CSV table of C-alpha atoms and ligand atoms in Angstrom, one decimal:
chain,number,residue,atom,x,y,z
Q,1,UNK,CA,0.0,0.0,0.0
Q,2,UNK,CA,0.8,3.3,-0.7
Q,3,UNK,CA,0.8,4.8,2.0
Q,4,UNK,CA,0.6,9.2,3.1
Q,5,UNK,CA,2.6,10.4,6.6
Q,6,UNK,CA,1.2,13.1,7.9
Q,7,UNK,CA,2.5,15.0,11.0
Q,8,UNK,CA,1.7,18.4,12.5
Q,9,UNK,CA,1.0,20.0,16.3
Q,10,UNK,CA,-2.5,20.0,14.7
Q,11,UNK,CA,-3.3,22.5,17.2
Q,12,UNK,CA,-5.8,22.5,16.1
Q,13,UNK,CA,-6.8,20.8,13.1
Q,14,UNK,CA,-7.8,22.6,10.4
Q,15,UNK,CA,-9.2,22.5,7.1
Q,16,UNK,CA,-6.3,23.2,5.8
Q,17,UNK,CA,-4.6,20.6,6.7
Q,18,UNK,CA,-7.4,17.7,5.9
Q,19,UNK,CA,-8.4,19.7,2.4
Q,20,UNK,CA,-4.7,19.6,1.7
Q,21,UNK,CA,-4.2,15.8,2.8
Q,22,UNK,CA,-7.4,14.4,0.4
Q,23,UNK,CA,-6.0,16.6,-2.6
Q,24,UNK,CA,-2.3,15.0,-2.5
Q,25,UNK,CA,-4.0,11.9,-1.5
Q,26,UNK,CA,-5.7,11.6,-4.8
Q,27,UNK,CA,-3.0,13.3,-6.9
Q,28,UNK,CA,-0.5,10.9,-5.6
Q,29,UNK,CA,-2.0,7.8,-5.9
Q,30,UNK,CA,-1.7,7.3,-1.8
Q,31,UNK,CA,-4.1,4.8,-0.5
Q,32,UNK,CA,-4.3,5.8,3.0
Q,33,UNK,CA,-2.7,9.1,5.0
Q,34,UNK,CA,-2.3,8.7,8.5
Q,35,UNK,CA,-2.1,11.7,10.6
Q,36,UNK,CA,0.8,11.7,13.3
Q,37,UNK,CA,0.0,14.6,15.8
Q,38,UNK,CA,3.2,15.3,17.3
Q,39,UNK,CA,3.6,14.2,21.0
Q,40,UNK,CA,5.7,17.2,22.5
Q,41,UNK,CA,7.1,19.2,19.8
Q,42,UNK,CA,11.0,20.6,19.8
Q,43,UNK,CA,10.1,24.0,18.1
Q,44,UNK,CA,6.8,24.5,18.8
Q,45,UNK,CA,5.7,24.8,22.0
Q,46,UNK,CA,3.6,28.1,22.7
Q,47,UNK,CA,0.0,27.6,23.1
Q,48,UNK,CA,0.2,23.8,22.6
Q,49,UNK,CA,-2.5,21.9,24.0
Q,50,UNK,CA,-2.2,18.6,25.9
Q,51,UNK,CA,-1.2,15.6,23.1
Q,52,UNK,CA,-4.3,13.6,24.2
Q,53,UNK,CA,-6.4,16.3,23.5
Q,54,UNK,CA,-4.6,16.9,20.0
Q,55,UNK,CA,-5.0,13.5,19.1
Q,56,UNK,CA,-8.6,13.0,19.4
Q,57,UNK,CA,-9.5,16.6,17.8
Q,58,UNK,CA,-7.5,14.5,14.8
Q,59,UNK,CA,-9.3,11.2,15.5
Q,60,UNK,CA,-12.5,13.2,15.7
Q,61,UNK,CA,-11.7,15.6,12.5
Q,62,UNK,CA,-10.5,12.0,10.3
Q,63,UNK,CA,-13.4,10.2,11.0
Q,64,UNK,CA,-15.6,11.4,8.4
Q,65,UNK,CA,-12.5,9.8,5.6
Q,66,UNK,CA,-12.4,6.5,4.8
Q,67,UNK,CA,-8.9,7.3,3.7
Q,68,UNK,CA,-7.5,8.8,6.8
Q,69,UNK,CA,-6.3,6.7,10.1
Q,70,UNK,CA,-4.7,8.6,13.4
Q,71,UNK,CA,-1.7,7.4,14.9
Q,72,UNK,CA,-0.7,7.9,18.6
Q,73,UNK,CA,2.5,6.9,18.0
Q,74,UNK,CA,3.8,10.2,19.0
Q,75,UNK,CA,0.9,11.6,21.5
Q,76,UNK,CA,1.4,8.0,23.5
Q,77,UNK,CA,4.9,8.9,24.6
Q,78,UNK,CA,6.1,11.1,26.9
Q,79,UNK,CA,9.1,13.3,26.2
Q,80,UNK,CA,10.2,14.9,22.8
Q,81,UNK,CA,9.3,13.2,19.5
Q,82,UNK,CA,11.4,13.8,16.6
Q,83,UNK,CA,10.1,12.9,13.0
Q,84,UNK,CA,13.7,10.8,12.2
Q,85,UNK,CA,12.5,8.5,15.2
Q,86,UNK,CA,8.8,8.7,14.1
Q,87,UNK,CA,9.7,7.6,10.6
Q,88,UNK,CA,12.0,4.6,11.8
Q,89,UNK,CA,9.2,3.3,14.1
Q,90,UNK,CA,6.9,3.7,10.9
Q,91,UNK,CA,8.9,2.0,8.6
Q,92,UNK,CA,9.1,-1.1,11.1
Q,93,UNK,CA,5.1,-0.8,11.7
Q,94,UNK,CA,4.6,-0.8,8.1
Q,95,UNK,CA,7.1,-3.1,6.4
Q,96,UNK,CA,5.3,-4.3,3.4
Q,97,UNK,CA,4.3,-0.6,2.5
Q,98,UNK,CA,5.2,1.9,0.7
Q,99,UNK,CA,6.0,5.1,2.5
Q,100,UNK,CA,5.8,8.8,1.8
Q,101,UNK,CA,6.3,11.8,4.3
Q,102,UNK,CA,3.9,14.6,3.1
Q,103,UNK,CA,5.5,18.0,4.4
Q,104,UNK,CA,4.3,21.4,3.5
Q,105,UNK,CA,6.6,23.8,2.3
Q,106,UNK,CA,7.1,25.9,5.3
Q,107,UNK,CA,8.0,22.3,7.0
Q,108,UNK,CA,10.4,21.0,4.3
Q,109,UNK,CA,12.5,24.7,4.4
Q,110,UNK,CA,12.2,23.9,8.1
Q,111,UNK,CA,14.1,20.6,7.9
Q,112,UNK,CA,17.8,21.8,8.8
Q,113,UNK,CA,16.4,22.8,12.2
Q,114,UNK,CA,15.1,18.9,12.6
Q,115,UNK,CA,17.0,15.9,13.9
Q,116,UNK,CA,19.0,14.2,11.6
Q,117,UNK,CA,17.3,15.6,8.1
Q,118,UNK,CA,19.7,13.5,5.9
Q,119,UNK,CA,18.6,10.6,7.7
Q,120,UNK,CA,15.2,11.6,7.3
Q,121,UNK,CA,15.3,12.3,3.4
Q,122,UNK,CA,17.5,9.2,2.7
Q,123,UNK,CA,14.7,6.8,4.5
Q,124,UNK,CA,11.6,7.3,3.1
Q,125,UNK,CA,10.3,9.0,-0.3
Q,126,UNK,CA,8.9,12.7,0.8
Q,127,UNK,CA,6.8,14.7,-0.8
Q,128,UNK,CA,6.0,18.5,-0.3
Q,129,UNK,CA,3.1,20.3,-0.9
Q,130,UNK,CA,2.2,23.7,-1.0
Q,131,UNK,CA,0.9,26.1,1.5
Q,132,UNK,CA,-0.7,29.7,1.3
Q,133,UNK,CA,1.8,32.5,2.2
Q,134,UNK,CA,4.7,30.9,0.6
Q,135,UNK,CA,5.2,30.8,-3.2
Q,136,UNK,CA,6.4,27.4,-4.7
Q,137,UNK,CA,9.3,28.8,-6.0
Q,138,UNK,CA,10.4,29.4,-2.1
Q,139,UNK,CA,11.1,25.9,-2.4
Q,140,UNK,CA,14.8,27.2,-4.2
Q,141,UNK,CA,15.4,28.5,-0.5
Q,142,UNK,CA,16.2,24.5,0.9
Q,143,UNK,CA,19.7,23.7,1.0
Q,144,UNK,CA,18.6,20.1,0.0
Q,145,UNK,CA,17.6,21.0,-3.8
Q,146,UNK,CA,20.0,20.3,-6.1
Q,147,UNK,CA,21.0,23.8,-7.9
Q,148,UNK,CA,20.5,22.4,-11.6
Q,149,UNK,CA,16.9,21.4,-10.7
Q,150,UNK,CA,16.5,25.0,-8.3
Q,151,UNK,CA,15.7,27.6,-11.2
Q,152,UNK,CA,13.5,25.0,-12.7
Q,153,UNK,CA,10.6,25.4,-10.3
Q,154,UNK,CA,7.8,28.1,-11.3
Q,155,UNK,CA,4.5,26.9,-12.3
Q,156,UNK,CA,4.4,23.7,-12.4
Q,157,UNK,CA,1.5,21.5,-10.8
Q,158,UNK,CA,3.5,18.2,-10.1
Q,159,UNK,CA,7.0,18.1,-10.1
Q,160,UNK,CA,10.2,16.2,-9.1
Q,161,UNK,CA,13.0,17.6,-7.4
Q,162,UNK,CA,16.2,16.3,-7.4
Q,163,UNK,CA,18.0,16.3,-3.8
Q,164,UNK,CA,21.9,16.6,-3.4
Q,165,UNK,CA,21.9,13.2,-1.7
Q,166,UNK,CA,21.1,11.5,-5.0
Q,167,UNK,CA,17.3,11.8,-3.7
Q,168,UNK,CA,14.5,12.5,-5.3
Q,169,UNK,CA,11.5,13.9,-3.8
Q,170,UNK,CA,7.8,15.5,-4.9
Q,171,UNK,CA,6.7,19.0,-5.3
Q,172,UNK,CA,2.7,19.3,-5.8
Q,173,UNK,CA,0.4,21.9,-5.8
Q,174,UNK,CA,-2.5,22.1,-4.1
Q,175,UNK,CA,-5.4,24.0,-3.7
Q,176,UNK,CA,-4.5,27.3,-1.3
Q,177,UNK,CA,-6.5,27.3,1.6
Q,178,UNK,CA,-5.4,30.5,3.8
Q,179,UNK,CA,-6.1,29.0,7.4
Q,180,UNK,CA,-3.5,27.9,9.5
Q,181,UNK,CA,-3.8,26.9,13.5
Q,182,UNK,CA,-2.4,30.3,14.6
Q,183,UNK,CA,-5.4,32.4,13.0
Q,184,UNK,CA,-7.6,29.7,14.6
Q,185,UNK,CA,-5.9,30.3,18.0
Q,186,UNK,CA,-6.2,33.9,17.2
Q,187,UNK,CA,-9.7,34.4,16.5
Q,188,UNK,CA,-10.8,32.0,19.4
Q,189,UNK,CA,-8.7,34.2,21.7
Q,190,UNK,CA,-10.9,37.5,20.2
Q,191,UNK,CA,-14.1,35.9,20.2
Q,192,UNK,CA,-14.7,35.8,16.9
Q,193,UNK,CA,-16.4,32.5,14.8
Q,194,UNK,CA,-14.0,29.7,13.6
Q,195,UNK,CA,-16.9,27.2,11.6
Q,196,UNK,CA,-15.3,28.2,8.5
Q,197,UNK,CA,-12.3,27.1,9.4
Q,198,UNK,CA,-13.0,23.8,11.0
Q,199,UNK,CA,-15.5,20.8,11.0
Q,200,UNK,CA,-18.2,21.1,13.0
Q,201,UNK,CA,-17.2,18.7,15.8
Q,202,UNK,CA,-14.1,20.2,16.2
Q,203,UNK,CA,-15.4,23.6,17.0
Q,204,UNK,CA,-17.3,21.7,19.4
Q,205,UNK,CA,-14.7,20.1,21.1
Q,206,UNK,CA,-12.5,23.3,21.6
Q,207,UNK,CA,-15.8,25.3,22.5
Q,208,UNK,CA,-16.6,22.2,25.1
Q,209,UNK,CA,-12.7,21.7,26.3
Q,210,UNK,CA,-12.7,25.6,26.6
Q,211,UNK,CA,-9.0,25.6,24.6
Q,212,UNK,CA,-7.0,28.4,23.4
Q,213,UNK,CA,-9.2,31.0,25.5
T,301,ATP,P1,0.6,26.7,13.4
T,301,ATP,O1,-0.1,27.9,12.8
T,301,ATP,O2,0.3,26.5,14.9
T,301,ATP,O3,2.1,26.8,13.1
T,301,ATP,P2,-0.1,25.0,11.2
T,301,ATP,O4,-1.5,25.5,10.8
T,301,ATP,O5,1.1,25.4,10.4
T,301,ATP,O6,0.1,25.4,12.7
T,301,ATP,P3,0.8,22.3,11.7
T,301,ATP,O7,0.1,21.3,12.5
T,301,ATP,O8,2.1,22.9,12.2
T,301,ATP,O9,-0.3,23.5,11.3
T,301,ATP,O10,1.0,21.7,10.2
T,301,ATP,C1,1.2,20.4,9.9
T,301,ATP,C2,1.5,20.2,8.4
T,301,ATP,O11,0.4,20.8,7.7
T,301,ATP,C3,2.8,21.1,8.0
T,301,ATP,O12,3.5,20.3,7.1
T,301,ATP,C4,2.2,22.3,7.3
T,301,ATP,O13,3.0,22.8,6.3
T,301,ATP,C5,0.9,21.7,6.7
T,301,ATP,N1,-0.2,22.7,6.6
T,301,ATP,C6,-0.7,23.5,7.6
T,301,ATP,N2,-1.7,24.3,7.2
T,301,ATP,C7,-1.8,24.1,5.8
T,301,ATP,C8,-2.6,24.6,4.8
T,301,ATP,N3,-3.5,25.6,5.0
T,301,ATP,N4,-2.4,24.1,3.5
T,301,ATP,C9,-1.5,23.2,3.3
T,301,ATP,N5,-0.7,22.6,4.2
T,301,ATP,C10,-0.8,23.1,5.5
């Protein structure tokens, strides 16, 4: 099986993210994505809400795809999770399948600040997607692109970038949905209405948990 990784704070989950998820889902040809809310993150910690209460917000906002699974195998642990470790344990969870770490842009430019980042591009196939507020050609900022391939990227839809570790990994496109967890936080903290931002059930769950006030 072919199969999506997708990890975040998801604090809180968002359209965004799930919108983002079913779109590279389908243009990738991945069977399932499993969502890995991150246990206790190394360089984000402000405003984060308890992992347990992360995970089922994901559990709860995954529900309604057949497609997506959860995964506590980062909420379930105490102490800092790192997404080199996260992908080891993945690849030994999942032995007969195939794979792919789905990072949006802001997360792949990110990388050099992570654990071991050659380890984790020389493990498993990886592909980026894009996010609102960044431009796909700020994908020419990573380190990891080879320089040949760097100039190459404008307006393309789907396309392959070749990594200086011999690598290859994929840039897609998807549709640009301006909502990240931040405004969320934001606009809870002002009062102000969050349905179009989330499902239903989550907005529930935060209004019932009283988070982010
Ligand atoms: P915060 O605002 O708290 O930094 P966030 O909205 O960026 O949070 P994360 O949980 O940090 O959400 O993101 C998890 C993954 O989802 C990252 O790879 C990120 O790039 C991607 N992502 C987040 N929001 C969007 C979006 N609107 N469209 C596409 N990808 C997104």
């Amino acid at each position: 099986m072919r199969l999506g990784i997708f990890g975040g704070t998801f604090n809180p989950i968002h359209y965004g993210h799930l919108k983002a998820a079913e779109e590279v889902r389908k243009k990738c040809g991945l069977e399932k994505i499993l969502f890995v809310p991150s246990g206790n993150p190394p360089l984000k910690s402000q405003n984060l809400v308890e992992a347990k209460l992360r995970y089922e917000m994901t559990a709860i906002a995954v529900s309604s795809n057949s497609h997506f699974e959860v995964s506590d195998i980062e909420t379930a642990r105490s102490g800092k999770s790192y997404t080199v470790d996260t992908v080891s344990r993945l690849m030994r969870l999942y032995p007969k399948d195939e794979l792919f770490l789905i990072l949006g842009i802001d997360a792949f430019l990110d990388l050099p600040l992570w654990r071991h980042p050659d380890k984790i591009l020389s493990s498993i196939n990886i592909i980026v997607i894009t996010r609102p507020g960044l431009d796909i050609s700020d994908i020419n900022k990573s380190p990891y692109l080879l320089e040949a391939m760097a100039h190459r990227v404008k307006r393309q839809e789907h396309f392959e970038l070749k990594l200086k570790n011999g690598g290859a990994a994929e840039l897609i496109s998807v549709t640009p949905y301006a909502i990240s967890s931040t405004l969320i936080r934001k606009r809870i903290k002002e009062n102000k209405a969050i349905r179009d931002f989330v499902p239903l059930k989550i907005a529930a769950y935060i209004k019932q948990n009283n988070l982010y006030q």
